Short mmCIF file of C-alpha atoms in Angstrom, two decimals:
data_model
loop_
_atom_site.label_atom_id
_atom_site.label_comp_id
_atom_site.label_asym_id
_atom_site.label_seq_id
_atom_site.Cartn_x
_atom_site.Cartn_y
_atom_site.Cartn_z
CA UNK A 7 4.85 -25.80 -1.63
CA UNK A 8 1.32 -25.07 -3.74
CA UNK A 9 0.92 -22.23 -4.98
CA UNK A 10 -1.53 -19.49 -3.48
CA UNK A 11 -3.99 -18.29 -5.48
CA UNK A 12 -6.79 -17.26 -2.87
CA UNK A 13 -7.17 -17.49 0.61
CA UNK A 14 -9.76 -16.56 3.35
CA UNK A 15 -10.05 -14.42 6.36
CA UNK A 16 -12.58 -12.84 8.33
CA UNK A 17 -15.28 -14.85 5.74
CA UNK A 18 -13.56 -13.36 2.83
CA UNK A 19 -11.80 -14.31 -0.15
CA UNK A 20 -8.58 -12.70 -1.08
CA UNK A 21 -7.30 -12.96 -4.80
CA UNK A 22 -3.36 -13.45 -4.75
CA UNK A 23 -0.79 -13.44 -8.05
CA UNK A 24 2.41 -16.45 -6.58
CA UNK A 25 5.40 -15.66 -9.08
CA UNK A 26 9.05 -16.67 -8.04
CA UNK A 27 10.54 -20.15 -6.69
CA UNK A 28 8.19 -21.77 -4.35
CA UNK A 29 10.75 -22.41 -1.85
CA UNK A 30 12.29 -19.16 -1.40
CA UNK A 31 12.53 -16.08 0.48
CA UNK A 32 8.80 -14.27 0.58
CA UNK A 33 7.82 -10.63 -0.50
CA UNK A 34 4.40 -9.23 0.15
CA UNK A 35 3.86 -6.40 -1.72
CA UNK A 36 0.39 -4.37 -0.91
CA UNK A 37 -1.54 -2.18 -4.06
CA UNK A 38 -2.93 1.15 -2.52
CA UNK A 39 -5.97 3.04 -3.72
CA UNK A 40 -6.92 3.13 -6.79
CA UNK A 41 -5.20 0.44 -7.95
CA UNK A 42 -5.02 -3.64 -7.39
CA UNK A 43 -2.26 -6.36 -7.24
CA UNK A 44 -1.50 -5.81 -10.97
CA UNK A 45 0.36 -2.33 -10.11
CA UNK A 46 3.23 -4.85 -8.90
CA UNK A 47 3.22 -6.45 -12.67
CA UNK A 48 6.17 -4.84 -13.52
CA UNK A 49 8.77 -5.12 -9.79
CA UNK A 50 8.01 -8.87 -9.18
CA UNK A 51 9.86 -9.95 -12.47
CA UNK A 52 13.14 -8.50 -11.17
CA UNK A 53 12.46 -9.70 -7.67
CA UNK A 54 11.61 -13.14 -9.19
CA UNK A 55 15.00 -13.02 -10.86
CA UNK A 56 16.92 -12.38 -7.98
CA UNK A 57 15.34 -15.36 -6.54
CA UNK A 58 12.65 -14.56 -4.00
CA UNK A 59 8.60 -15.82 -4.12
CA UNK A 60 6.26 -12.66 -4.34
CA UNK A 61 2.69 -12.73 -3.30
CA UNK A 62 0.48 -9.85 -4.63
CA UNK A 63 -2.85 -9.85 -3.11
CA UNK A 64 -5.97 -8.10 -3.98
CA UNK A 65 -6.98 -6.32 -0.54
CA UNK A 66 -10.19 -5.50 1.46
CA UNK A 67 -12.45 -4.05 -0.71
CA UNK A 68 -11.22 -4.77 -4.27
CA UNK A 69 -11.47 -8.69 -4.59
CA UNK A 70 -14.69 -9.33 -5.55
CA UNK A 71 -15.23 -11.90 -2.52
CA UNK A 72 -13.70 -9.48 0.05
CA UNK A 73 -16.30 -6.10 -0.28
CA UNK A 74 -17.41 -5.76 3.20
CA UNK A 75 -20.21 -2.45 2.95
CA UNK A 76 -19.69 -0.51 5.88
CA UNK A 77 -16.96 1.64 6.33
CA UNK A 78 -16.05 0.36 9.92
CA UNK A 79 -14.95 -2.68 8.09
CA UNK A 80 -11.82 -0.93 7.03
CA UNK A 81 -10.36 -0.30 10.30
CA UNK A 82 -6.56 0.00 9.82
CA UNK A 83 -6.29 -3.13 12.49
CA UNK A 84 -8.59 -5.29 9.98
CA UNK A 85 -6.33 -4.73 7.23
CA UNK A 86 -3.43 -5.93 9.15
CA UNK A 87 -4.89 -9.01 10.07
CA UNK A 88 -5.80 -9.82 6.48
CA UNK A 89 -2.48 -9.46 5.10
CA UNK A 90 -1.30 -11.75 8.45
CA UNK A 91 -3.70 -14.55 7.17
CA UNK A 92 -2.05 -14.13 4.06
CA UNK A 93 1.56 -14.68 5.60
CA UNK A 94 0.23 -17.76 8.09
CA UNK A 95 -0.54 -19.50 5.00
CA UNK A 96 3.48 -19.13 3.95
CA UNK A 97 4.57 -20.39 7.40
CA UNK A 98 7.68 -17.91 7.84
CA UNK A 99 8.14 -14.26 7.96
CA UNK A 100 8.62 -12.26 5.23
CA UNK A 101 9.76 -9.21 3.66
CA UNK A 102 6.64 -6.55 3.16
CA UNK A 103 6.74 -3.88 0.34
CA UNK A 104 3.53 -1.29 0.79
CA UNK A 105 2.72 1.80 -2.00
CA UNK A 106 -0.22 4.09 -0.88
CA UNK A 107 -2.46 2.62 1.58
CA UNK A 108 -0.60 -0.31 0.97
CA UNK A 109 2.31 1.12 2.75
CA UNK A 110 0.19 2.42 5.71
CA UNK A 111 -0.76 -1.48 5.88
CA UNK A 112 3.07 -2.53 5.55
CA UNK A 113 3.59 0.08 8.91
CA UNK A 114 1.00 -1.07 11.06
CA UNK A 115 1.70 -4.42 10.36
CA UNK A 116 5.57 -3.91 11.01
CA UNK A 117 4.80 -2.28 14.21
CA UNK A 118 1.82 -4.53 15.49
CA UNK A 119 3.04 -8.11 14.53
CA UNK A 120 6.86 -7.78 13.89
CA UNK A 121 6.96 -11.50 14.00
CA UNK A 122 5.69 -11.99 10.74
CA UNK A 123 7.94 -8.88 9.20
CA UNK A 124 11.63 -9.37 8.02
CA UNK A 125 11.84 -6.04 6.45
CA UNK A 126 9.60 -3.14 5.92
CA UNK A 127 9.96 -0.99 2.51
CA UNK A 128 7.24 1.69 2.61
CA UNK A 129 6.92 3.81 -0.72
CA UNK A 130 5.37 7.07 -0.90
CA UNK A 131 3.46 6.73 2.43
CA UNK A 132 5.04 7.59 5.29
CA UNK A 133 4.64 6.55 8.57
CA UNK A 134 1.41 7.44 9.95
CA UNK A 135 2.43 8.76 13.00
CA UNK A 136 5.37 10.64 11.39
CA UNK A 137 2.71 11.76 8.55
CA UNK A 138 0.31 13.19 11.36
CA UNK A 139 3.23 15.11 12.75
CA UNK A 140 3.95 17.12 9.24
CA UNK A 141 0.43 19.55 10.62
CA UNK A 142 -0.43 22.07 7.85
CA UNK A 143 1.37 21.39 5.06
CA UNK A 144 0.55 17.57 5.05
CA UNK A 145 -3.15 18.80 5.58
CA UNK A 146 -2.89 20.69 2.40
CA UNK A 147 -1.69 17.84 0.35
CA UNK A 148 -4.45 15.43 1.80
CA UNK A 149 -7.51 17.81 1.27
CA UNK A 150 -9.02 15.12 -1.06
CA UNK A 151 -9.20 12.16 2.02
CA UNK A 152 -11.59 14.51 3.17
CA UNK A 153 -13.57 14.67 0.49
CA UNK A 154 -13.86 11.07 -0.30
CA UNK A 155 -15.76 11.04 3.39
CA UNK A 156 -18.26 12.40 1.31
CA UNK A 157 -20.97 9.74 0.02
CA UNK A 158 -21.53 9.22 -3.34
CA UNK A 159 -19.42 12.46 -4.61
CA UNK A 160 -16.35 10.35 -4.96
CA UNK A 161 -17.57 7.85 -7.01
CA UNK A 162 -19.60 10.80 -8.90
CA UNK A 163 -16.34 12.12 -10.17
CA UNK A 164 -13.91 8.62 -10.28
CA UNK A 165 -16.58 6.68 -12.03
CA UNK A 166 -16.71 9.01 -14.89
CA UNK A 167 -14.38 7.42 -17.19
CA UNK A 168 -13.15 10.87 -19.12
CA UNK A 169 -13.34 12.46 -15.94
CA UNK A 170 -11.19 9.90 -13.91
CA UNK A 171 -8.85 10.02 -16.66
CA UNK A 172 -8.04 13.48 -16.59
CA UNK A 173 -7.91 13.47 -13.05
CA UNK A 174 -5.30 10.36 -12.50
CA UNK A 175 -3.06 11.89 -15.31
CA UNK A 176 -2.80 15.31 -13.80
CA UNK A 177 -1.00 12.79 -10.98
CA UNK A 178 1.23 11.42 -12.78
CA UNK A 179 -0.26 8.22 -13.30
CA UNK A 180 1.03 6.29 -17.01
CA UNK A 181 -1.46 5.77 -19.32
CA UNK A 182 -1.28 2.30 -18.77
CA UNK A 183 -2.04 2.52 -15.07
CA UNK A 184 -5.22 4.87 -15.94
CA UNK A 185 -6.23 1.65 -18.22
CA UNK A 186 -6.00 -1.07 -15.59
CA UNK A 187 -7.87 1.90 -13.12
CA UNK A 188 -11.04 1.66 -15.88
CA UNK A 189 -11.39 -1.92 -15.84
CA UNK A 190 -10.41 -3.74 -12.11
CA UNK A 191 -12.06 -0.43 -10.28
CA UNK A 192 -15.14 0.87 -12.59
CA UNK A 193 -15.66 -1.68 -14.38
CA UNK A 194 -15.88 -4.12 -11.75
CA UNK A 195 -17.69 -2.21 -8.93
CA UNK A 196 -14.96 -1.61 -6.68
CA UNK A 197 -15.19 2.25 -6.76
CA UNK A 198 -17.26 2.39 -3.20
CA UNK A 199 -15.58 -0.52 -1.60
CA UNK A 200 -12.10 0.79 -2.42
CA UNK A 201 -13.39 4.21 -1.23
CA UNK A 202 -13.80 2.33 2.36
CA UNK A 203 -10.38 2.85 2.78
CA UNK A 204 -10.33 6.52 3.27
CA UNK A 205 -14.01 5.77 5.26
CA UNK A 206 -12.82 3.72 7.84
CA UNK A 207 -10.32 5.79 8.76
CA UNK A 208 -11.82 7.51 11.43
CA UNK A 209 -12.32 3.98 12.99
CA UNK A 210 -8.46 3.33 13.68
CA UNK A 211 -7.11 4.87 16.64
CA UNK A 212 -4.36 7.42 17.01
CA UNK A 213 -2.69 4.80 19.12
CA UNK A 214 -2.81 2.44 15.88
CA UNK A 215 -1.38 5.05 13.78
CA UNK A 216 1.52 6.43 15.95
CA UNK A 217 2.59 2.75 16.79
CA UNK A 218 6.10 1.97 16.60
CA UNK A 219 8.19 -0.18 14.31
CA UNK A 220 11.14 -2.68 15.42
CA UNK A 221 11.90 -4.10 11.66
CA UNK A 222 14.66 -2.75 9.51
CA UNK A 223 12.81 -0.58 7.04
CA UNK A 224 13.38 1.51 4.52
CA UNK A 225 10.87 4.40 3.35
CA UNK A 226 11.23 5.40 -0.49
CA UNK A 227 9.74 8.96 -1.63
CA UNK A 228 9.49 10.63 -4.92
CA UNK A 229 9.57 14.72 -5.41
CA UNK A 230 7.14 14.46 -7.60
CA UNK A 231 4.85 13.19 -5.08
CA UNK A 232 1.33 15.51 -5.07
CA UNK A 233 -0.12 13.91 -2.31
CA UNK A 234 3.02 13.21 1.03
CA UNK A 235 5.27 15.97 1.86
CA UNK A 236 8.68 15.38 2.12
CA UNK A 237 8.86 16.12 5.94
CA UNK A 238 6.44 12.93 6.52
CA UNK A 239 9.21 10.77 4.44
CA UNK A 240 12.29 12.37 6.34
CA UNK A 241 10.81 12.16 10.14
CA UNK A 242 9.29 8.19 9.72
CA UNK A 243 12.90 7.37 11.11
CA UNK A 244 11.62 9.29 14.59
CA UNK A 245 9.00 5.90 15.05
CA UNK A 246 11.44 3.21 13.76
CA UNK A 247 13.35 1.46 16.34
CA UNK A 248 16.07 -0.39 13.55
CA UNK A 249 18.02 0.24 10.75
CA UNK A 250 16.31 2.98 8.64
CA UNK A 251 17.36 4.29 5.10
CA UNK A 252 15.76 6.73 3.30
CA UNK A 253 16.00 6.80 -0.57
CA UNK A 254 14.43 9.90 -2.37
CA UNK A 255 13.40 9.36 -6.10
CA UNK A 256 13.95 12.50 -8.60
CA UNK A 257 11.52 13.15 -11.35
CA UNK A 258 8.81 10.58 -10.57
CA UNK A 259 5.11 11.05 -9.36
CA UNK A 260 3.06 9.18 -6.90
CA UNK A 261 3.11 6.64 -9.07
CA UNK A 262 6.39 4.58 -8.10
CA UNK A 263 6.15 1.38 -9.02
CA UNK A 264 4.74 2.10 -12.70
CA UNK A 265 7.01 4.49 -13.25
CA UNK A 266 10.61 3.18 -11.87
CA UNK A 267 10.01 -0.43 -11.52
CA UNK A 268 13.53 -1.89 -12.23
CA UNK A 269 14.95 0.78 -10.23
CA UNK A 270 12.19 0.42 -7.10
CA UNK A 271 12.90 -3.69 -7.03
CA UNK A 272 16.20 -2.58 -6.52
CA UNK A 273 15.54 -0.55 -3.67
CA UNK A 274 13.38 -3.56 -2.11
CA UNK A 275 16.10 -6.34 -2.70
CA UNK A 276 18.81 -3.83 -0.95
CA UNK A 277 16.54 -3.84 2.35
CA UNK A 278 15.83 -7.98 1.99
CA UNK A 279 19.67 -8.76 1.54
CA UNK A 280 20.49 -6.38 4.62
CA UNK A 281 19.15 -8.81 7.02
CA UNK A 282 22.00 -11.69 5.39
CA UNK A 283 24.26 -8.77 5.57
CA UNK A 284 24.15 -8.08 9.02
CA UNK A 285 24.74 -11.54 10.11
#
């Protein structure tokens, strides 16, 4: 089996880091905003390790072949069918790992096209539907997707380097994540296109969002978390119809994987080997 290193969908191309043995068990693992594939640098080498193939791809919006303009472009349904294209060209199902918007993909793909999901590990995101359901106290946390609806004011304030900087580490983020942010999002033009994202969201339905998921799944939340209350993480087992575990994370931010890598790909190979468990 070749390695992937880009395929196409919907006329675009989709950047994609293939680490692990070739012939092995599959994990997609999907960036959220405002980061790429490279937030994953430091869980694949332990799932690697343990023996399973991980496929990192650059979504909608940051590979530089796959910046569609308009914002209804990044319906939560086109998403879904990009990271399918991705798993078609494996030829099996595999195991999905979402942070961020990431893990809103990794839900409406477990609940739209279960055939192509083993397992489900969402991080930080809850399930949309489950998310929705948390009322004020969610809407208090997300007051900034409502001001990225606003043209041009985002990428005023994120495109500032010193700025953006002081911004992401009032969240948490490591230095080292704030680095990568400055060169694969300013520096190559991705601020707009990755603010899509938040843009298209009034182009999914609520049907979309409150869909239900049939996968074993596992949703992983961190107190520190700035942005998802912990309601939204606890009630995602109301819209899973399968095993469900939910693992809480002390002391960490948003920022999961780039701050408790080791102990994240642990989480993620605990949900993979459950399937081989329960048979």
């Amino acid at each position: 089996m070749s390695a992937i290193t880009s395929y196409f969908h919907d006329g675009l191309t989709f950047e994609v880091s293939d680490q692990g043995p070739a012939r092995s068990e599959v994990v997609v693992l999907l960036h959220g905003f405002p980061q790429t594939r490279t937030s994953w640098d430091q869980v694949t080498p332990f799932l690697n390790e343990a023996g399973y193939r991980t496929l990192a791809p650059d979504l909608r919006g940051y590979s530089p072949a796959a910046r569609p303009r308009r914002r209804r472009d990044y319906n939560l349904r086109y998403m879904v069918d990009d990271v399918v294209a991705l798993i078609d060209e494996v030829g099996q199902p595999v195991h999905v790992v979402g942070h961020d918007w990431g893990a809103a993909t990794a839900w409406s793909l477990a609940a739209m096209r279960p055939e192509h999901v083993r397992t489900l590990t969402a991080v930080s995101v809850p399930h949309p539907g489950a998310m929705l359901s948390v009322g004020l106290p969610q809407l208090k946390k997300s007051w900034y997707m409502f001001a990225n609806q606003i043209p041009f004011a985002a990428e005023l304030l994120m495109s500032d380097r010193k700025r953006a900087r002081k911004v992401l580490r009032g969240t948490g983020m490591p230095p080292a994540a704030i680095d990568r942010y400055v060169t694969e999002i300013i520096d190559t033009g991705a601020m707009t296109t990755a603010l899509n994202w938040y843009r298209g969201l009034p182009f999914t339905s609520r049907k979309t969002l409150k869909s239900r998921v049939r996968v074993p799944t596992t949703m992983v939340w961190s107190d520190g978390d700035q942005f998802l209350h912990r309601l939204g993480a606890e009630r995602s087992v109301d819209y899973v119809d399968a095993d469900f575990k939910l693992e809480i994370m002390e002391g960490l931010s948003h920022w999961i994987p780039d701050e408790a890598p080791e102990q994240l790909a642990e989480i993620i190979l605990a949900r993979a080997a459950s399937i081989a468990d329960s048979h």
